PDB file of N, CA and C in Angstrom:
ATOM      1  N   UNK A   5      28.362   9.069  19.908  1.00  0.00           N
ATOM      2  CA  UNK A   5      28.652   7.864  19.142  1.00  0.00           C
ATOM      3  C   UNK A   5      29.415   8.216  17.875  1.00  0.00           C
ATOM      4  N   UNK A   6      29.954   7.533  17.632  1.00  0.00           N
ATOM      5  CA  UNK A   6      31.033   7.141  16.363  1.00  0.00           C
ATOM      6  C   UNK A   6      29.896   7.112  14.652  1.00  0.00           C
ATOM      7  N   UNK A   7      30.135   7.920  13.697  1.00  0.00           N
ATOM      8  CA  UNK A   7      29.242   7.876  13.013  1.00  0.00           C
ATOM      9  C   UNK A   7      29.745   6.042  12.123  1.00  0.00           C
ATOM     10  N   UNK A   8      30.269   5.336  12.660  1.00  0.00           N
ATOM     11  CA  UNK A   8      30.618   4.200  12.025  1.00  0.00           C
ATOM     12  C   UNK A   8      29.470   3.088  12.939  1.00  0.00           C
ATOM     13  N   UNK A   9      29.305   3.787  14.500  1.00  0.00           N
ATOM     14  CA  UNK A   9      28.366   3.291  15.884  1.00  0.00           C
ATOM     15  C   UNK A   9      27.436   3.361  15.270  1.00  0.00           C
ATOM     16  N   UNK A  10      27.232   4.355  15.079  1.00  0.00           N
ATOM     17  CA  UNK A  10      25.479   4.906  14.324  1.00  0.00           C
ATOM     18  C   UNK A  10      24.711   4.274  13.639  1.00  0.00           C
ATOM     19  N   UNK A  11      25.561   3.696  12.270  1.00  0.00           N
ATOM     20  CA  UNK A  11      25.111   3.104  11.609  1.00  0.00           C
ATOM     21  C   UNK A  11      24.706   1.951  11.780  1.00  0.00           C
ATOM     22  N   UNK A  12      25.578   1.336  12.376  1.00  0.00           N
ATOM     23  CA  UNK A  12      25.801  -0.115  13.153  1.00  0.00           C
ATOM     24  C   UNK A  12      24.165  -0.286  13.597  1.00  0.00           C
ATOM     25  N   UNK A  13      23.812   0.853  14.537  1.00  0.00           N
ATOM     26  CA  UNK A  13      22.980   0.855  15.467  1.00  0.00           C
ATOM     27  C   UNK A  13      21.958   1.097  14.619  1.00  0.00           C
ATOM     28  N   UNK A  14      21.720   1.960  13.668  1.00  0.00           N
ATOM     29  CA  UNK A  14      20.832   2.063  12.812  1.00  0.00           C
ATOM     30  C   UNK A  14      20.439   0.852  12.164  1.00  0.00           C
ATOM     31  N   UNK A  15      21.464   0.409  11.601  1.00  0.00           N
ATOM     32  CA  UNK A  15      20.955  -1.147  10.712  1.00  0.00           C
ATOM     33  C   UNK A  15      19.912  -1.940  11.537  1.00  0.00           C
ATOM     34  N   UNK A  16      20.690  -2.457  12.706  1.00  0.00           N
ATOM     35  CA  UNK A  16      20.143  -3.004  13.653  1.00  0.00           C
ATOM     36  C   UNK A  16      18.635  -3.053  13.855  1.00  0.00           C
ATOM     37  N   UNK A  17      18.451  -1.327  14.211  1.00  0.00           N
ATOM     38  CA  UNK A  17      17.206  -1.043  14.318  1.00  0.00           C
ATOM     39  C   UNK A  17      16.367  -1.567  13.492  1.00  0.00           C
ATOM     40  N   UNK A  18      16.664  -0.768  12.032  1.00  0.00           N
ATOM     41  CA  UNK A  18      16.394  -0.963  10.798  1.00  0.00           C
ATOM     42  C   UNK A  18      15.940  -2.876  10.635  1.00  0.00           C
ATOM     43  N   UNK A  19      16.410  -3.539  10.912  1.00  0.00           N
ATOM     44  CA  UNK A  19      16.447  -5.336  10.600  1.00  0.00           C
ATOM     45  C   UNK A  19      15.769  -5.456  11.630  1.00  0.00           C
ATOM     46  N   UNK A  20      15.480  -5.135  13.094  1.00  0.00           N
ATOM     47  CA  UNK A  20      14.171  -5.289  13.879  1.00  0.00           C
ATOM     48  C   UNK A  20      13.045  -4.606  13.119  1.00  0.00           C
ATOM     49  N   UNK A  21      13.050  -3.606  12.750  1.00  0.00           N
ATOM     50  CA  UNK A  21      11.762  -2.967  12.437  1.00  0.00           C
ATOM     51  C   UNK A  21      10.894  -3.729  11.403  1.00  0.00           C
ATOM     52  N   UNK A  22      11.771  -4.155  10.340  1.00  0.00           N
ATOM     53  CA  UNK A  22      11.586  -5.182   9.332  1.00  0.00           C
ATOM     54  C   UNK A  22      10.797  -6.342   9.692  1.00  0.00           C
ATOM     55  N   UNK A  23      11.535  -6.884  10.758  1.00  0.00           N
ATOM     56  CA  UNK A  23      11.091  -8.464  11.127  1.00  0.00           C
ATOM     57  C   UNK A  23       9.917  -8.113  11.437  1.00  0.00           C
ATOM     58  N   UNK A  24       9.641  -7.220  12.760  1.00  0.00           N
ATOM     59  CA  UNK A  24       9.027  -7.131  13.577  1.00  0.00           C
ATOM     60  C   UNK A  24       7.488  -6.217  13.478  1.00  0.00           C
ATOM     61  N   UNK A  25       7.155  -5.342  12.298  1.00  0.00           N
ATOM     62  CA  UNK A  25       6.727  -4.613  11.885  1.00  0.00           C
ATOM     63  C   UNK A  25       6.191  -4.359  11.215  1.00  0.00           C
ATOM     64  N   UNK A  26       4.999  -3.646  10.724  1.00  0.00           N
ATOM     65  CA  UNK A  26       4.175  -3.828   9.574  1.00  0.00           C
ATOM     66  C   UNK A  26       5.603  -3.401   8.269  1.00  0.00           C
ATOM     67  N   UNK A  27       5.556  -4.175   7.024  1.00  0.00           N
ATOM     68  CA  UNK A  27       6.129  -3.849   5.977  1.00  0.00           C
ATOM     69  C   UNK A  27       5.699  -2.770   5.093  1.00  0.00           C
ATOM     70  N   UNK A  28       6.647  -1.449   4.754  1.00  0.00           N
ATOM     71  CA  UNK A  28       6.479  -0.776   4.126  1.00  0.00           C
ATOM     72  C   UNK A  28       6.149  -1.040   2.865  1.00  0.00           C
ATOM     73  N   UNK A  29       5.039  -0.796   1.787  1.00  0.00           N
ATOM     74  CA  UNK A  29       4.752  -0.826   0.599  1.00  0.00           C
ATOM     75  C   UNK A  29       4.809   0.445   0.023  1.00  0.00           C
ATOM     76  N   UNK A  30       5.324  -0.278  -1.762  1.00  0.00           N
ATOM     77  CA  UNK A  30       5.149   1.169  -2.316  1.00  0.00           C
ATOM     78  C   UNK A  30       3.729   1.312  -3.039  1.00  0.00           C
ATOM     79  N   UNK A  31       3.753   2.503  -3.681  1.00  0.00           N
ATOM     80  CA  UNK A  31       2.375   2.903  -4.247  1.00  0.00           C
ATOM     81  C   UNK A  31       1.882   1.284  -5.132  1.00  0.00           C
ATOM     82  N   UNK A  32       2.833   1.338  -6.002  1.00  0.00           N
ATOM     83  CA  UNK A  32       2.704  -0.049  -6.942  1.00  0.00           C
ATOM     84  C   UNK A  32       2.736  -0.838  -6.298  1.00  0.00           C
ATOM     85  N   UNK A  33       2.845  -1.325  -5.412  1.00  0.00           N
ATOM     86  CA  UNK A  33       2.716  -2.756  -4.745  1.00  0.00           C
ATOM     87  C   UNK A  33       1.440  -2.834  -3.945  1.00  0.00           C
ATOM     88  N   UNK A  34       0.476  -1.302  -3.732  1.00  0.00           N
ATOM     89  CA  UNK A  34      -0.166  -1.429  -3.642  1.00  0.00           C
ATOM     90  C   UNK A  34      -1.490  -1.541  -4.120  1.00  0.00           C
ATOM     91  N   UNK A  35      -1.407  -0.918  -5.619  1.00  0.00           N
ATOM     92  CA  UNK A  35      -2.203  -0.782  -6.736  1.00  0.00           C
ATOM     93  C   UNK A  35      -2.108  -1.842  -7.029  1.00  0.00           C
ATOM     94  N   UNK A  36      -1.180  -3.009  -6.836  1.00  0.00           N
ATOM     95  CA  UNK A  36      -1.309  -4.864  -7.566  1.00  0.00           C
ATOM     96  C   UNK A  36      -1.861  -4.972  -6.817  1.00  0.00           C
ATOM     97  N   UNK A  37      -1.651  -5.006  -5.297  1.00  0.00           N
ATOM     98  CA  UNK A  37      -2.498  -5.856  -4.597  1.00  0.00           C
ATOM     99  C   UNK A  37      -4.335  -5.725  -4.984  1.00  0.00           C
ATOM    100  N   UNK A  38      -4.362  -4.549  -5.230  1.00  0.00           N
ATOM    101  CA  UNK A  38      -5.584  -4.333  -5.270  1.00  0.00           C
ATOM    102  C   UNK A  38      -6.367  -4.860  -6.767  1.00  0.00           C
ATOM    103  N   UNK A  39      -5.608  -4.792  -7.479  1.00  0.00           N
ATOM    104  CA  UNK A  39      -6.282  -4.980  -9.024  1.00  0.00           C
ATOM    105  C   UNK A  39      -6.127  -6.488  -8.616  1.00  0.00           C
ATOM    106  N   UNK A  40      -5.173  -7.310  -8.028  1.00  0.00           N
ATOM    107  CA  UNK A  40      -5.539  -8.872  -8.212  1.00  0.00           C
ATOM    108  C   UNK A  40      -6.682  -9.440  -6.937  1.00  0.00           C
ATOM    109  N   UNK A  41      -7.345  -8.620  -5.904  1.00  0.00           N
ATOM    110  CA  UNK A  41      -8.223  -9.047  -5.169  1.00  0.00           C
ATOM    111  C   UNK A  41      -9.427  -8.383  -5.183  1.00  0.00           C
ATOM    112  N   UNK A  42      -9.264  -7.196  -6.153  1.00  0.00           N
ATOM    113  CA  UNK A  42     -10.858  -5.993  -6.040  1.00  0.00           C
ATOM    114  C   UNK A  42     -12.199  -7.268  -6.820  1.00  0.00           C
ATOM    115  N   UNK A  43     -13.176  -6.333  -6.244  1.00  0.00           N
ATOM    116  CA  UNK A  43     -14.080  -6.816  -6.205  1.00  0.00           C
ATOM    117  C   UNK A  43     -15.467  -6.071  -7.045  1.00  0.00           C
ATOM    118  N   UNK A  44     -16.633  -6.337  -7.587  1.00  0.00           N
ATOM    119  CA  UNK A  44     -17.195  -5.508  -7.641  1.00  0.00           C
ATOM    120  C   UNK A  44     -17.944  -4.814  -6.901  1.00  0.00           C
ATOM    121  N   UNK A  45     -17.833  -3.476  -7.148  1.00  0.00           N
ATOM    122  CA  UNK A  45     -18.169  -1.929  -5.889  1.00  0.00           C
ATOM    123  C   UNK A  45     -16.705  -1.755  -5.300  1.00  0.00           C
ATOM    124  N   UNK A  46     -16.072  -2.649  -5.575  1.00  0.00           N
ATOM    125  CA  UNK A  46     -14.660  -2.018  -4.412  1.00  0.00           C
ATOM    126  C   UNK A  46     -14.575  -0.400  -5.142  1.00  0.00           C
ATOM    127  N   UNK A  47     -14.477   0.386  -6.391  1.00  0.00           N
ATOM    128  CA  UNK A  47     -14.246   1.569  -6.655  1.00  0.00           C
ATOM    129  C   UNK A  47     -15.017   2.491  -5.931  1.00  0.00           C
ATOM    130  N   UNK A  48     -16.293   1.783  -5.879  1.00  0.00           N
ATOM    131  CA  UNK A  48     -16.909   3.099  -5.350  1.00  0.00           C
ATOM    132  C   UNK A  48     -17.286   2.664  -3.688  1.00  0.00           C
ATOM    133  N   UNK A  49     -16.903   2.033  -3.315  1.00  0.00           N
ATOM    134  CA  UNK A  49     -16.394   1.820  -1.610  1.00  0.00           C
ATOM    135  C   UNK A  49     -15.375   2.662  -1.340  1.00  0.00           C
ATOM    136  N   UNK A  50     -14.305   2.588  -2.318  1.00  0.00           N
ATOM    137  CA  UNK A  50     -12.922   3.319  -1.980  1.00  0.00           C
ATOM    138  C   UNK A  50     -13.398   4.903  -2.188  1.00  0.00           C
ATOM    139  N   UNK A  51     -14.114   5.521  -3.236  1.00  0.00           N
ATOM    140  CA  UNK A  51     -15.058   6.846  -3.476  1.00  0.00           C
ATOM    141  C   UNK A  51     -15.742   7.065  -1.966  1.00  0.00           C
ATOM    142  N   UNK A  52     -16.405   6.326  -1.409  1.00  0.00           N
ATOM    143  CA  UNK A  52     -17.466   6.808  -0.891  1.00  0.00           C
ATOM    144  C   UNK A  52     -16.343   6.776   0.824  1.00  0.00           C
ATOM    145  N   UNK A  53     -15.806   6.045   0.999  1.00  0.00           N
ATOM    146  CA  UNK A  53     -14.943   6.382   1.903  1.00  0.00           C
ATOM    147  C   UNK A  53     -13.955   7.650   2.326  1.00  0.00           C
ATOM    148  N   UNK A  54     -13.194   7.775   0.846  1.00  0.00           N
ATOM    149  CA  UNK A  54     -12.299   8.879   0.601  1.00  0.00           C
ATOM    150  C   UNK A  54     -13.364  10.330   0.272  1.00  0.00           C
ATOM    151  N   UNK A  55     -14.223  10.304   0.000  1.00  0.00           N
ATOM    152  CA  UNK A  55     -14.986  11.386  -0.243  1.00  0.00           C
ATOM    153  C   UNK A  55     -14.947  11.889  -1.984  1.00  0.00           C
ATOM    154  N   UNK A  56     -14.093  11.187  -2.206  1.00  0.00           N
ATOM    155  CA  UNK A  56     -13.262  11.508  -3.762  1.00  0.00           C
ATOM    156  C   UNK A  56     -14.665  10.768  -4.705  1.00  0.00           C
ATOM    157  N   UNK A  57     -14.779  11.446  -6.140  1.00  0.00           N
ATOM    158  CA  UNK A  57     -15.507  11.348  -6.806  1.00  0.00           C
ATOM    159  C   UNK A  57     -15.322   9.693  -7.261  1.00  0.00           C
ATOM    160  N   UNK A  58     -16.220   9.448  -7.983  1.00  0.00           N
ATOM    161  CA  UNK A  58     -15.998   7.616  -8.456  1.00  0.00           C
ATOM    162  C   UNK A  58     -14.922   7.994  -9.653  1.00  0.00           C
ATOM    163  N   UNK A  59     -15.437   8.615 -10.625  1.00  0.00           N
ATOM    164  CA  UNK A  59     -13.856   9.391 -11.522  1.00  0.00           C
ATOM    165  C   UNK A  59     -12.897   9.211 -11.153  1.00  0.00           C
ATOM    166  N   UNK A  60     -12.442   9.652 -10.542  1.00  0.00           N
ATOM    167  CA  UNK A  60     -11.078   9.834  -9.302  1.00  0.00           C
ATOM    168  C   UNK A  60     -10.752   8.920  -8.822  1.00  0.00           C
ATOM    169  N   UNK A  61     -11.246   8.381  -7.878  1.00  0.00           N
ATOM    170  CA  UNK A  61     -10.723   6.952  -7.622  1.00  0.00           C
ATOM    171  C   UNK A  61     -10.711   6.077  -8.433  1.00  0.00           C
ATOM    172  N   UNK A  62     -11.553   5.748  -9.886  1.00  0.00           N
ATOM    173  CA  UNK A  62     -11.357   4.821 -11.039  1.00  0.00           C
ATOM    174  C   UNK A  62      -9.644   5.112 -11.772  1.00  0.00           C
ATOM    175  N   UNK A  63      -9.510   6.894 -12.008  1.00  0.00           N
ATOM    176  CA  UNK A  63      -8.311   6.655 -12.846  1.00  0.00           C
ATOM    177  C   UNK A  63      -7.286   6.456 -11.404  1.00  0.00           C
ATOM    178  N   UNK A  64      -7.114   6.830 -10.428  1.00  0.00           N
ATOM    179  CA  UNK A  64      -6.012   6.504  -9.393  1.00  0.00           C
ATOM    180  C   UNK A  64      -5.875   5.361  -9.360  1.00  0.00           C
ATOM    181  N   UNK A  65      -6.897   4.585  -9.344  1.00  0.00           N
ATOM    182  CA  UNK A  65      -6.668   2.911  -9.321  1.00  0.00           C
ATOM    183  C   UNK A  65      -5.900   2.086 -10.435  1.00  0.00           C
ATOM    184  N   UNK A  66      -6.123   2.630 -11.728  1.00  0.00           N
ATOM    185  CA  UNK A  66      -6.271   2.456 -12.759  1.00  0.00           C
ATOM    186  C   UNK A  66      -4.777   3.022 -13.305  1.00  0.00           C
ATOM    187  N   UNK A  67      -4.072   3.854 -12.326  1.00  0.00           N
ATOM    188  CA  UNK A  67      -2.789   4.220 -12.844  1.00  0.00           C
ATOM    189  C   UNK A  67      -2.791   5.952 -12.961  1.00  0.00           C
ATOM    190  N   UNK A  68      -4.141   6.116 -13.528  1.00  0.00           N
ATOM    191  CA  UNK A  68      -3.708   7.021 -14.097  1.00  0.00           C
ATOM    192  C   UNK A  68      -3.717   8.470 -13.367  1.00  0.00           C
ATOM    193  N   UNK A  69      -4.024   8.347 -12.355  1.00  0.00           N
ATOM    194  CA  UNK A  69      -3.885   9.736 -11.337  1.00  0.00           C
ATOM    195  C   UNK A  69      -3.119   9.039 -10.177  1.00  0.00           C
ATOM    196  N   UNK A  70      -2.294   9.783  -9.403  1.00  0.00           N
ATOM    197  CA  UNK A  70      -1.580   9.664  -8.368  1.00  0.00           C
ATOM    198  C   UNK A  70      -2.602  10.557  -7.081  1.00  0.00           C
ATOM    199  N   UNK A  71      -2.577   9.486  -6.182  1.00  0.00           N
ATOM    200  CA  UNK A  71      -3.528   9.939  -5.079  1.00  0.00           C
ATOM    201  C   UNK A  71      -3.248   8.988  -4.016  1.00  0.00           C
ATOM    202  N   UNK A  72      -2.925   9.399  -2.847  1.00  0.00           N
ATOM    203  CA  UNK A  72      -2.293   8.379  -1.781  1.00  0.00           C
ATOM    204  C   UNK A  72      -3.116   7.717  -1.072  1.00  0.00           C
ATOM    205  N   UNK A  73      -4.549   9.024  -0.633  1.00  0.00           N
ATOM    206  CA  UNK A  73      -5.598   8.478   0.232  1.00  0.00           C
ATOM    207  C   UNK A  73      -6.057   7.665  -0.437  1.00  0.00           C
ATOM    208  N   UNK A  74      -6.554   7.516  -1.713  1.00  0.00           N
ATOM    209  CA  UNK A  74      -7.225   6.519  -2.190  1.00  0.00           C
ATOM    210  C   UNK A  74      -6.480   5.254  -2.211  1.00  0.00           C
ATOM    211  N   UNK A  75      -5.127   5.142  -2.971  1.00  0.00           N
ATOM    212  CA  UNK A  75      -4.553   3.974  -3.229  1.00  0.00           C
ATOM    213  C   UNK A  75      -4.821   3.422  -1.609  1.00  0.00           C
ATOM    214  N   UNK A  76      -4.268   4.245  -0.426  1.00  0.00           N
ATOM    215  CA  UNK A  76      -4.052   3.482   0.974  1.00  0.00           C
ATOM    216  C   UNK A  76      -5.168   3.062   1.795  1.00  0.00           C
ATOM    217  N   UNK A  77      -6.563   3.572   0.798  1.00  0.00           N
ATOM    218  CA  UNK A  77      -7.959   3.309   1.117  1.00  0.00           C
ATOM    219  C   UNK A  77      -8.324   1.699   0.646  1.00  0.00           C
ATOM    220  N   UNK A  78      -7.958   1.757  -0.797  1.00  0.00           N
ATOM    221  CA  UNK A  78      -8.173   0.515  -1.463  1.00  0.00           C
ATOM    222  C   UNK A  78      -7.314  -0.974  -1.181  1.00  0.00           C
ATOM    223  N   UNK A  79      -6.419  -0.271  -0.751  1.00  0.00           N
ATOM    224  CA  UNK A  79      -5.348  -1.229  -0.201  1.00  0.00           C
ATOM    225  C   UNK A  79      -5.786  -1.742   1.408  1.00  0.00           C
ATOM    226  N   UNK A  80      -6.361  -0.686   2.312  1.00  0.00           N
ATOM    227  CA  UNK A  80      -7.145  -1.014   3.392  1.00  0.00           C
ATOM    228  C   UNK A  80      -8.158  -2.458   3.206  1.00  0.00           C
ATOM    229  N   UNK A  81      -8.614  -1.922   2.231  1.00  0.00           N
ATOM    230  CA  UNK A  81     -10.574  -2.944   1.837  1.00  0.00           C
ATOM    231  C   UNK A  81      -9.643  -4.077   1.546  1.00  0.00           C
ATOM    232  N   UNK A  82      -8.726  -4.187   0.573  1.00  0.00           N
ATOM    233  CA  UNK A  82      -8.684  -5.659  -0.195  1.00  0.00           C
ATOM    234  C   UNK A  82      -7.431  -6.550   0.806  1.00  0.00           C
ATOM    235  N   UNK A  83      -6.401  -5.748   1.833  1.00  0.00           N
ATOM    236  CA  UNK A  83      -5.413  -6.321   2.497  1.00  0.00           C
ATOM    237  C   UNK A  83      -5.440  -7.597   2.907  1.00  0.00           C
ATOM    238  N   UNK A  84      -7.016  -7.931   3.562  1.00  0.00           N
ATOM    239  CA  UNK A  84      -6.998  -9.495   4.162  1.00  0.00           C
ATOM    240  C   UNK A  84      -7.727 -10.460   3.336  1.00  0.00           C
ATOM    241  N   UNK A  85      -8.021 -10.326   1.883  1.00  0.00           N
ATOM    242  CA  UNK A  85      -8.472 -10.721   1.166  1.00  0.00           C
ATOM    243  C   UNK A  85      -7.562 -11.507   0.001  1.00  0.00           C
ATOM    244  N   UNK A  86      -7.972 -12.954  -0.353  1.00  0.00           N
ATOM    245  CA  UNK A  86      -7.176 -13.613  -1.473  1.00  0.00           C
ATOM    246  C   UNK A  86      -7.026 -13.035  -2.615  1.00  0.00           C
ATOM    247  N   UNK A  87      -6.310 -13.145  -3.391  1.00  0.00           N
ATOM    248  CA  UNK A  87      -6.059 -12.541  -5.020  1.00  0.00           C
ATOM    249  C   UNK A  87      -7.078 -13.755  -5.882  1.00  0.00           C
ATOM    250  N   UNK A  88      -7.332 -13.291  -6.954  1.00  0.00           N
ATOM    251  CA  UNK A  88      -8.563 -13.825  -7.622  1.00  0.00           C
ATOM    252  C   UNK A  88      -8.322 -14.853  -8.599  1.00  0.00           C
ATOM    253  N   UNK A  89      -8.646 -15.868  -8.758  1.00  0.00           N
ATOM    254  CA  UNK A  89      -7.875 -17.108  -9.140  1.00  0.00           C
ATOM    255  C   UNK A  89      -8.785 -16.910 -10.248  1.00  0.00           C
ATOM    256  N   UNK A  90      -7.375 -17.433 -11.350  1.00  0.00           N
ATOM    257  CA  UNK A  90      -8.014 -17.615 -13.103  1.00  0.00           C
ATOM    258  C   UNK A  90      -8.136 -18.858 -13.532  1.00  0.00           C
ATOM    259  N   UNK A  91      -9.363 -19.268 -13.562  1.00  0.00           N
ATOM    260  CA  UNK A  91      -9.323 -20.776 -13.914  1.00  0.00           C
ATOM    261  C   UNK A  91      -8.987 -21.078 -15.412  1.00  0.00           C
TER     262      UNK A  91
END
């Protein structure tokens, strides 16, 4: 193929995968989701799952440590859950 084909074909792919497919999130989009639907114990659900200390998963959540299992742990628990309405 033509690297001009390729691309073509790539996009393509690329705009099915999109439609059709779970949506890629980034770290931050997943740390919002979670701070606007957590709950109380969600920290130490996400701890006791990941094996990771409650420490650890508080500052990862919290910003301040970078940690994937956890963020993609916490993001697991709160995914099918509403964001928390401020009256």
């Amino acid at each position: 193929l033509s690297e001009r084909c390729f691309s073509q074909l790539f996009l393509v792919s690329l705009l099915y995968t999109n439609k059709h497919s779970v949506m890629i999130m980034t770290t931050t989009q997943k740390l919002k989701a979670f701070r606007n639907a957590k709950r109380t114990g969600d920290v130490t659900a996400v701890a006791t799952k990941t094996g990771y200390s409650i420490d650890m998963a508080s500052k990862t959540l919290r910003g301040l440590r970078n940690n994937e299992t956890i963020v993609n742990a916490a993001y697991r628990l709160v995914r099918g859950r509403k964001a928390a309405q401020l009256a």
